[in-house]
mmCIF file of C-alpha atoms in Angstrom:
data_model
loop_
_atom_site.group_PDB
_atom_site.id
_atom_site.type_symbol
_atom_site.label_atom_id
_atom_site.label_comp_id
_atom_site.label_asym_id
_atom_site.label_seq_id
_atom_site.Cartn_x
_atom_site.Cartn_y
_atom_site.Cartn_z
ATOM 1 C CA ILE A 1 -15.127 71.645 -71.289
ATOM 2 C CA MET A 2 -12.198 69.100 -71.662
ATOM 3 C CA GLU A 3 -9.820 71.737 -73.255
ATOM 4 C CA ILE A 4 -10.720 74.768 -70.743
ATOM 5 C CA SER A 5 -10.387 71.582 -67.368
ATOM 6 C CA TYR A 6 -6.854 70.914 -69.099
ATOM 7 C CA THR A 7 -5.634 74.845 -69.466
ATOM 8 C CA TYR A 8 -6.595 75.420 -66.018
ATOM 9 C CA ILE A 9 -5.269 72.171 -64.458
ATOM 10 C CA ILE A 10 -1.554 72.970 -66.466
ATOM 11 C CA LEU A 11 -1.895 76.280 -65.271
ATOM 12 C CA PHE A 12 -1.874 75.709 -61.147
ATOM 13 C CA LEU A 13 -0.155 71.926 -61.473
ATOM 14 C CA ALA A 14 3.171 73.228 -63.280
ATOM 15 C CA PRO A 15 4.165 76.118 -60.425
ATOM 16 C CA LEU A 16 3.220 74.268 -57.519
ATOM 17 C CA ILE A 17 5.168 71.009 -58.837
ATOM 18 C CA THR A 18 7.415 73.112 -59.507
ATOM 19 C CA GLY A 19 8.068 75.188 -56.006
ATOM 20 C CA LEU A 20 7.212 72.169 -54.174
ATOM 21 C CA VAL A 21 10.062 70.180 -55.605
ATOM 22 C CA VAL A 22 12.496 73.226 -54.898
ATOM 23 C CA MET A 23 10.981 73.157 -51.271
ATOM 24 C CA TYR A 24 11.899 69.296 -50.926
ATOM 25 C CA LEU A 25 15.119 69.058 -52.790
ATOM 26 C CA LYS A 26 16.117 72.580 -52.595
ATOM 27 C CA PRO A 27 18.666 72.699 -55.850
ATOM 28 C CA SER A 28 20.649 75.677 -56.176
ATOM 29 C CA LEU A 29 19.939 78.560 -58.749
ATOM 30 C CA SER A 30 22.023 77.295 -62.396
ATOM 31 C CA ALA A 31 23.304 78.962 -65.082
ATOM 32 C CA ASN A 32 20.604 77.085 -67.348
ATOM 33 C CA LEU A 33 17.955 78.632 -65.360
ATOM 34 C CA LYS A 34 19.087 81.631 -67.034
ATOM 35 C CA LEU A 35 19.006 80.001 -70.473
ATOM 36 C CA LEU A 36 15.333 78.597 -69.761
ATOM 37 C CA LEU A 37 14.037 82.394 -69.154
ATOM 38 C CA SER A 38 16.068 82.732 -72.476
ATOM 39 C CA PHE A 39 13.889 80.417 -74.478
ATOM 40 C CA SER A 40 10.792 81.424 -72.328
ATOM 41 C CA GLY A 41 11.515 85.231 -73.124
ATOM 42 C CA SER A 42 11.568 83.982 -76.710
ATOM 43 C CA PHE A 43 8.852 82.490 -77.050
ATOM 44 C CA LEU A 44 6.854 84.755 -75.394
ATOM 45 C CA LEU A 45 7.470 87.601 -77.740
ATOM 46 C CA ALA A 46 6.956 85.611 -80.487
ATOM 47 C CA ILE A 47 3.615 84.767 -79.569
ATOM 48 C CA CYS A 48 3.121 88.540 -79.606
ATOM 49 C CA PHE A 49 4.482 89.088 -82.203
ATOM 50 C CA LEU A 50 2.955 86.616 -84.645
ATOM 51 C CA HIS A 51 -0.047 85.990 -83.080
ATOM 52 C CA LEU A 52 -1.693 88.364 -79.898
ATOM 53 C CA ILE A 53 -0.900 91.874 -81.624
ATOM 54 C CA PRO A 54 -2.228 90.529 -84.844
ATOM 55 C CA GLU A 55 -5.497 89.436 -83.526
ATOM 56 C CA LEU A 56 -5.868 92.083 -80.831
ATOM 57 C CA TYR A 57 -5.940 94.470 -83.896
ATOM 58 C CA HIS A 58 -8.280 92.371 -85.948
ATOM 59 C CA ASP A 59 -10.849 94.845 -85.616
ATOM 60 C CA TYR A 60 -8.707 97.936 -84.948
ATOM 61 C CA SER A 61 -9.282 100.124 -82.082
ATOM 62 C CA TYR A 62 -6.849 103.504 -80.851
ATOM 63 C CA SER A 63 -7.446 102.117 -77.393
ATOM 64 C CA ILE A 64 -6.312 98.532 -78.089
ATOM 65 C CA GLY A 65 -2.744 100.082 -78.026
ATOM 66 C CA ILE A 66 -3.171 102.493 -75.217
ATOM 67 C CA PHE A 67 -3.940 99.874 -73.121
ATOM 68 C CA ILE A 68 -0.737 97.441 -74.252
ATOM 69 C CA LEU A 69 1.414 100.809 -73.320
ATOM 70 C CA ILE A 70 -0.438 100.672 -69.822
ATOM 71 C CA GLY A 71 0.295 97.017 -69.610
ATOM 72 C CA PHE A 72 4.093 97.952 -70.541
ATOM 73 C CA LEU A 73 4.200 100.865 -67.606
ATOM 74 C CA LEU A 74 2.212 98.596 -65.095
ATOM 75 C CA GLN A 75 5.070 95.493 -65.359
ATOM 76 C CA ILE A 76 7.469 98.360 -64.637
ATOM 77 C CA LEU A 77 6.052 99.494 -60.969
ATOM 78 C CA LEU A 78 5.275 95.753 -60.341
ATOM 79 C CA GLU A 79 9.326 95.676 -60.910
ATOM 80 C CA PHE A 80 9.840 97.803 -58.063
ATOM 81 C CA PHE A 81 8.116 95.724 -55.694
ATOM 82 C CA SER A 82 9.195 92.151 -57.270
ATOM 83 C CA LYS A 83 13.037 93.320 -58.277
ATOM 84 C CA GLY A 84 12.829 91.889 -61.127
ATOM 85 C CA ILE A 85 12.044 87.987 -60.383
ATOM 86 C CA GLU A 86 10.245 87.958 -63.525
ATOM 87 C CA HIS A 87 13.056 88.227 -65.360
ATOM 88 C CA GLY A 88 15.564 85.919 -63.210
ATOM 89 C CA HIS A 89 16.485 88.421 -60.584
ATOM 90 C CA TYR A 90 17.222 87.032 -58.088
ATOM 91 C CA HIS A 91 18.239 88.770 -54.539
ATOM 92 C CA ALA A 92 18.003 87.688 -51.024
ATOM 93 C CA SER A 93 16.455 89.151 -48.174
ATOM 94 C CA LYS A 94 19.209 90.448 -45.728
ATOM 95 C CA GLU A 95 16.111 90.216 -43.248
ATOM 96 C CA LYS A 96 15.958 86.601 -42.414
ATOM 97 C CA ARG A 97 12.173 85.072 -41.803
ATOM 98 C CA ILE A 98 10.440 88.561 -42.536
ATOM 99 C CA PHE A 99 8.156 87.575 -45.452
ATOM 100 C CA PRO A 100 8.295 89.440 -49.271
ATOM 101 C CA TYR A 101 4.712 90.696 -48.910
ATOM 102 C CA ALA A 102 5.671 93.423 -51.702
ATOM 103 C CA LEU A 103 7.441 90.863 -53.875
ATOM 104 C CA PHE A 104 4.859 88.073 -53.308
ATOM 105 C CA LEU A 105 2.011 90.452 -54.399
ATOM 106 C CA SER A 106 3.313 91.830 -57.632
ATOM 107 C CA LEU A 107 4.587 88.438 -58.622
ATOM 108 C CA CYS A 108 0.553 87.289 -57.739
ATOM 109 C CA ILE A 109 -0.629 91.037 -60.149
ATOM 110 C CA HIS A 110 1.852 89.863 -62.800
ATOM 111 C CA SER A 111 0.635 85.891 -63.057
ATOM 112 C CA PHE A 112 -2.985 87.034 -62.886
ATOM 113 C CA VAL A 113 -2.891 89.062 -66.043
ATOM 114 C CA GLU A 114 -0.969 86.438 -67.588
ATOM 115 C CA GLY A 115 -3.728 84.125 -67.403
ATOM 116 C CA MET A 116 -6.050 86.782 -68.737
ATOM 117 C CA ALA A 117 -4.364 86.644 -71.895
ATOM 118 C CA LEU A 118 -4.971 83.078 -72.741
ATOM 119 C CA VAL A 119 -9.135 84.677 -73.633
ATOM 120 C CA GLU A 120 -9.091 84.901 -77.253
ATOM 121 C CA PRO A 121 -10.900 88.089 -77.585
ATOM 122 C CA ASN A 122 -12.686 87.298 -81.211
ATOM 123 C CA HIS A 123 -13.789 84.132 -79.384
ATOM 124 C CA TYR A 124 -14.537 85.211 -76.311
ATOM 125 C CA HIS A 125 -18.650 84.059 -76.610
ATOM 126 C CA GLU A 126 -17.820 80.485 -77.337
ATOM 127 C CA HIS A 127 -14.962 80.766 -74.368
ATOM 128 C CA ASN A 128 -11.976 79.458 -76.806
ATOM 129 C CA PHE A 129 -9.478 78.669 -74.465
ATOM 130 C CA SER A 130 -7.531 77.056 -77.592
ATOM 131 C CA ASN A 131 -4.532 79.525 -77.096
ATOM 132 C CA THR A 132 -2.056 76.492 -76.980
ATOM 133 C CA SER A 133 0.672 78.484 -77.831
ATOM 134 C CA LEU A 134 0.083 81.250 -76.062
ATOM 135 C CA LEU A 135 0.017 78.739 -72.503
ATOM 136 C CA VAL A 136 3.076 76.845 -73.448
ATOM 137 C CA GLY A 137 5.096 80.230 -73.373
ATOM 138 C CA ILE A 138 3.015 81.221 -69.803
ATOM 139 C CA ILE A 139 4.494 77.688 -68.470
ATOM 140 C CA ILE A 140 7.938 77.698 -69.839
ATOM 141 C CA HIS A 141 7.934 80.851 -68.206
ATOM 142 C CA LYS A 142 5.984 80.164 -64.977
ATOM 143 C CA ILE A 143 8.765 77.144 -64.419
ATOM 144 C CA PRO A 144 11.483 79.859 -63.650
ATOM 145 C CA ILE A 145 9.674 82.221 -61.793
ATOM 146 C CA ALA A 146 8.949 79.819 -59.321
ATOM 147 C CA ILE A 147 11.931 78.129 -58.433
ATOM 148 C CA ILE A 148 13.235 81.346 -57.256
ATOM 149 C CA LEU A 149 10.206 82.171 -55.540
ATOM 150 C CA ALA A 150 10.577 79.287 -53.890
ATOM 151 C CA THR A 151 13.808 79.419 -53.552
ATOM 152 C CA LEU A 152 13.971 83.050 -52.044
ATOM 153 C CA MET A 153 11.873 81.762 -49.384
ATOM 154 C CA LEU A 154 14.582 78.674 -48.259
ATOM 155 C CA THR A 155 17.137 81.708 -48.170
ATOM 156 C CA ASN A 156 15.209 83.964 -46.490
ATOM 157 C CA LYS A 157 14.642 80.871 -43.864
ATOM 158 C CA ILE A 158 10.287 81.551 -44.052
ATOM 159 C CA SER A 159 8.378 78.909 -42.619
ATOM 160 C CA PHE A 160 7.440 76.025 -44.031
ATOM 161 C CA LYS A 161 3.560 76.491 -44.108
ATOM 162 C CA SER A 162 4.109 80.270 -45.379
ATOM 163 C CA ARG A 163 6.416 78.521 -48.019
ATOM 164 C CA LEU A 164 3.657 76.250 -48.674
ATOM 165 C CA VAL A 165 0.756 79.141 -48.957
ATOM 166 C CA SER A 166 2.325 81.161 -50.943
ATOM 167 C CA VAL A 167 3.802 78.624 -53.690
ATOM 168 C CA LEU A 168 0.133 77.454 -53.811
ATOM 169 C CA MET A 169 -1.825 80.801 -54.326
ATOM 170 C CA PHE A 170 0.954 81.547 -56.663
ATOM 171 C CA ALA A 171 0.129 78.729 -58.571
ATOM 172 C CA LEU A 172 -4.102 79.728 -58.345
ATOM 173 C CA THR A 173 -3.228 83.382 -59.840
ATOM 174 C CA ALA A 174 -3.372 82.498 -63.496
ATOM 175 C CA PRO A 175 -6.336 80.480 -63.142
ATOM 176 C CA VAL A 176 -8.268 83.071 -61.580
ATOM 177 C CA GLY A 177 -7.253 85.293 -63.857
ATOM 178 C CA LEU A 178 -8.373 83.505 -66.842
ATOM 179 C CA TYR A 179 -11.753 82.308 -64.863
ATOM 180 C CA LEU A 180 -11.966 85.949 -63.772
ATOM 181 C CA ALA A 181 -11.865 87.154 -67.342
ATOM 182 C CA SER A 182 -13.866 84.446 -68.984
ATOM 183 C CA THR A 183 -16.781 84.762 -66.749
ATOM 184 C CA TYR A 184 -17.438 88.090 -66.046
ATOM 185 C CA GLY A 185 -14.870 90.248 -68.549
ATOM 186 C CA ARG A 186 -18.034 91.516 -70.641
ATOM 187 C CA VAL A 187 -19.582 92.943 -67.171
ATOM 188 C CA LEU A 188 -15.892 94.927 -66.167
ATOM 189 C CA VAL A 189 -15.736 96.529 -70.052
ATOM 190 C CA ASP A 190 -17.264 96.395 -72.998
ATOM 191 C CA ASN A 191 -14.237 95.068 -75.522
ATOM 192 C CA VAL A 192 -12.462 92.640 -73.586
ATOM 193 C CA SER A 193 -9.524 92.669 -75.674
ATOM 194 C CA ILE A 194 -8.912 95.609 -73.492
ATOM 195 C CA LEU A 195 -7.679 93.070 -71.153
ATOM 196 C CA ASN A 196 -6.118 91.248 -73.775
ATOM 197 C CA ALA A 197 -3.990 94.219 -74.353
ATOM 198 C CA LEU A 198 -2.902 94.393 -70.687
ATOM 199 C CA ALA A 199 -1.645 91.412 -70.284
ATOM 200 C CA VAL A 200 0.351 91.914 -74.207
ATOM 201 C CA GLY A 201 2.076 94.534 -72.726
ATOM 202 C CA ILE A 202 3.544 93.081 -69.767
ATOM 203 C CA LEU A 203 4.398 89.760 -71.685
ATOM 204 C CA LEU A 204 6.644 92.649 -74.394
ATOM 205 C CA HIS A 205 8.198 94.383 -71.208
ATOM 206 C CA VAL A 206 9.515 90.851 -69.884
ATOM 207 C CA SER A 207 10.127 89.109 -71.980
ATOM 208 C CA THR A 208 12.035 91.796 -74.246
ATOM 209 C CA THR A 209 13.745 92.805 -70.908
ATOM 210 C CA ILE A 210 14.754 89.153 -70.689
ATOM 211 C CA LEU A 211 16.339 88.923 -74.443
ATOM 212 C CA PHE A 212 18.291 92.753 -73.808
ATOM 213 C CA GLU A 213 19.859 92.723 -70.550
ATOM 214 C CA THR A 214 23.582 92.197 -71.088
ATOM 215 C CA SER A 215 25.784 89.684 -70.308
ATOM 216 C CA GLU A 216 28.597 89.683 -68.275
ATOM 217 C CA ALA A 217 31.424 91.862 -68.948
ATOM 218 C CA HIS A 218 28.871 92.505 -72.087
ATOM 219 C CA LYS A 219 30.460 89.791 -73.556
ATOM 220 C CA PHE A 220 28.585 88.266 -76.788
ATOM 221 C CA ASN A 221 26.870 84.863 -75.288
ATOM 222 C CA LEU A 222 26.503 82.407 -78.191
ATOM 223 C CA LYS A 223 24.469 79.758 -75.821
ATOM 224 C CA LYS A 224 21.848 82.287 -75.060
ATOM 225 C CA PHE A 225 21.699 84.085 -78.644
ATOM 226 C CA LEU A 226 21.200 80.076 -79.948
ATOM 227 C CA VAL A 227 18.865 79.286 -77.124
ATOM 228 C CA ILE A 228 16.874 82.455 -77.949
ATOM 229 C CA VAL A 229 16.913 81.139 -81.644
ATOM 230 C CA ILE A 230 15.735 78.125 -80.869
ATOM 231 C CA GLY A 231 12.643 79.789 -78.526
ATOM 232 C CA LEU A 232 11.932 81.824 -81.748
ATOM 233 C CA PHE A 233 11.438 78.705 -83.925
ATOM 234 C CA SER A 234 10.090 76.497 -82.088
ATOM 235 C CA ALA A 235 7.413 79.241 -81.559
ATOM 236 C CA ILE A 236 7.200 80.201 -85.679
ATOM 237 C CA LEU A 237 6.709 76.096 -85.811
ATOM 238 C CA VAL A 238 3.594 76.005 -82.911
ATOM 239 C CA LEU A 239 1.834 78.659 -84.717
ATOM 240 C CA LEU A 240 1.972 76.746 -88.257
#
């Protein structure tokens, strides 16, 4: 029970506290945010290849690959509405004081599916939430998204109440995704690995987009490359 509570609390508090800090301190976006995204992207990619995908194929099923591809395509669709916030793109709207409903909803769906990925398919009946490495990766990924989301709300001059509610709802989506997948997953699908496969598809798209987007003027960015290498090795160490 303690382990389960810990997972839910961290999933909820990390983006909530980050969003609130941005709302009150109003920091400016910096190059360090892109480095944090690069670290999270490489960390998540390594987790996918070293842990999640081997786990999904432990009991081979052709449908697993299909649903990974569906998750990948779902993220492409979501980014039409989120404008790429998941991998660091930030576009202030020209129309101030208008709440970006489509963008916000797509981010919540993205976060919801990420939460589902934390249920271990081979230990589903035990409600095992010991996937610490993936939890760390998701948190590292959600923090910069929360920063960009809160900054976007500030830039667009959205009311304080709307900003507060949106940050709170965004923080709740991953825990809700985890809860519903762990409690009702078998009611929806015979094999809960399908839910995890959807999440893996989304994580693969986001992580690869972060890593392979070209730098300014198509120049090699040594600092970004080193951060990516550190992220990969961090994931390897966590999984040892």
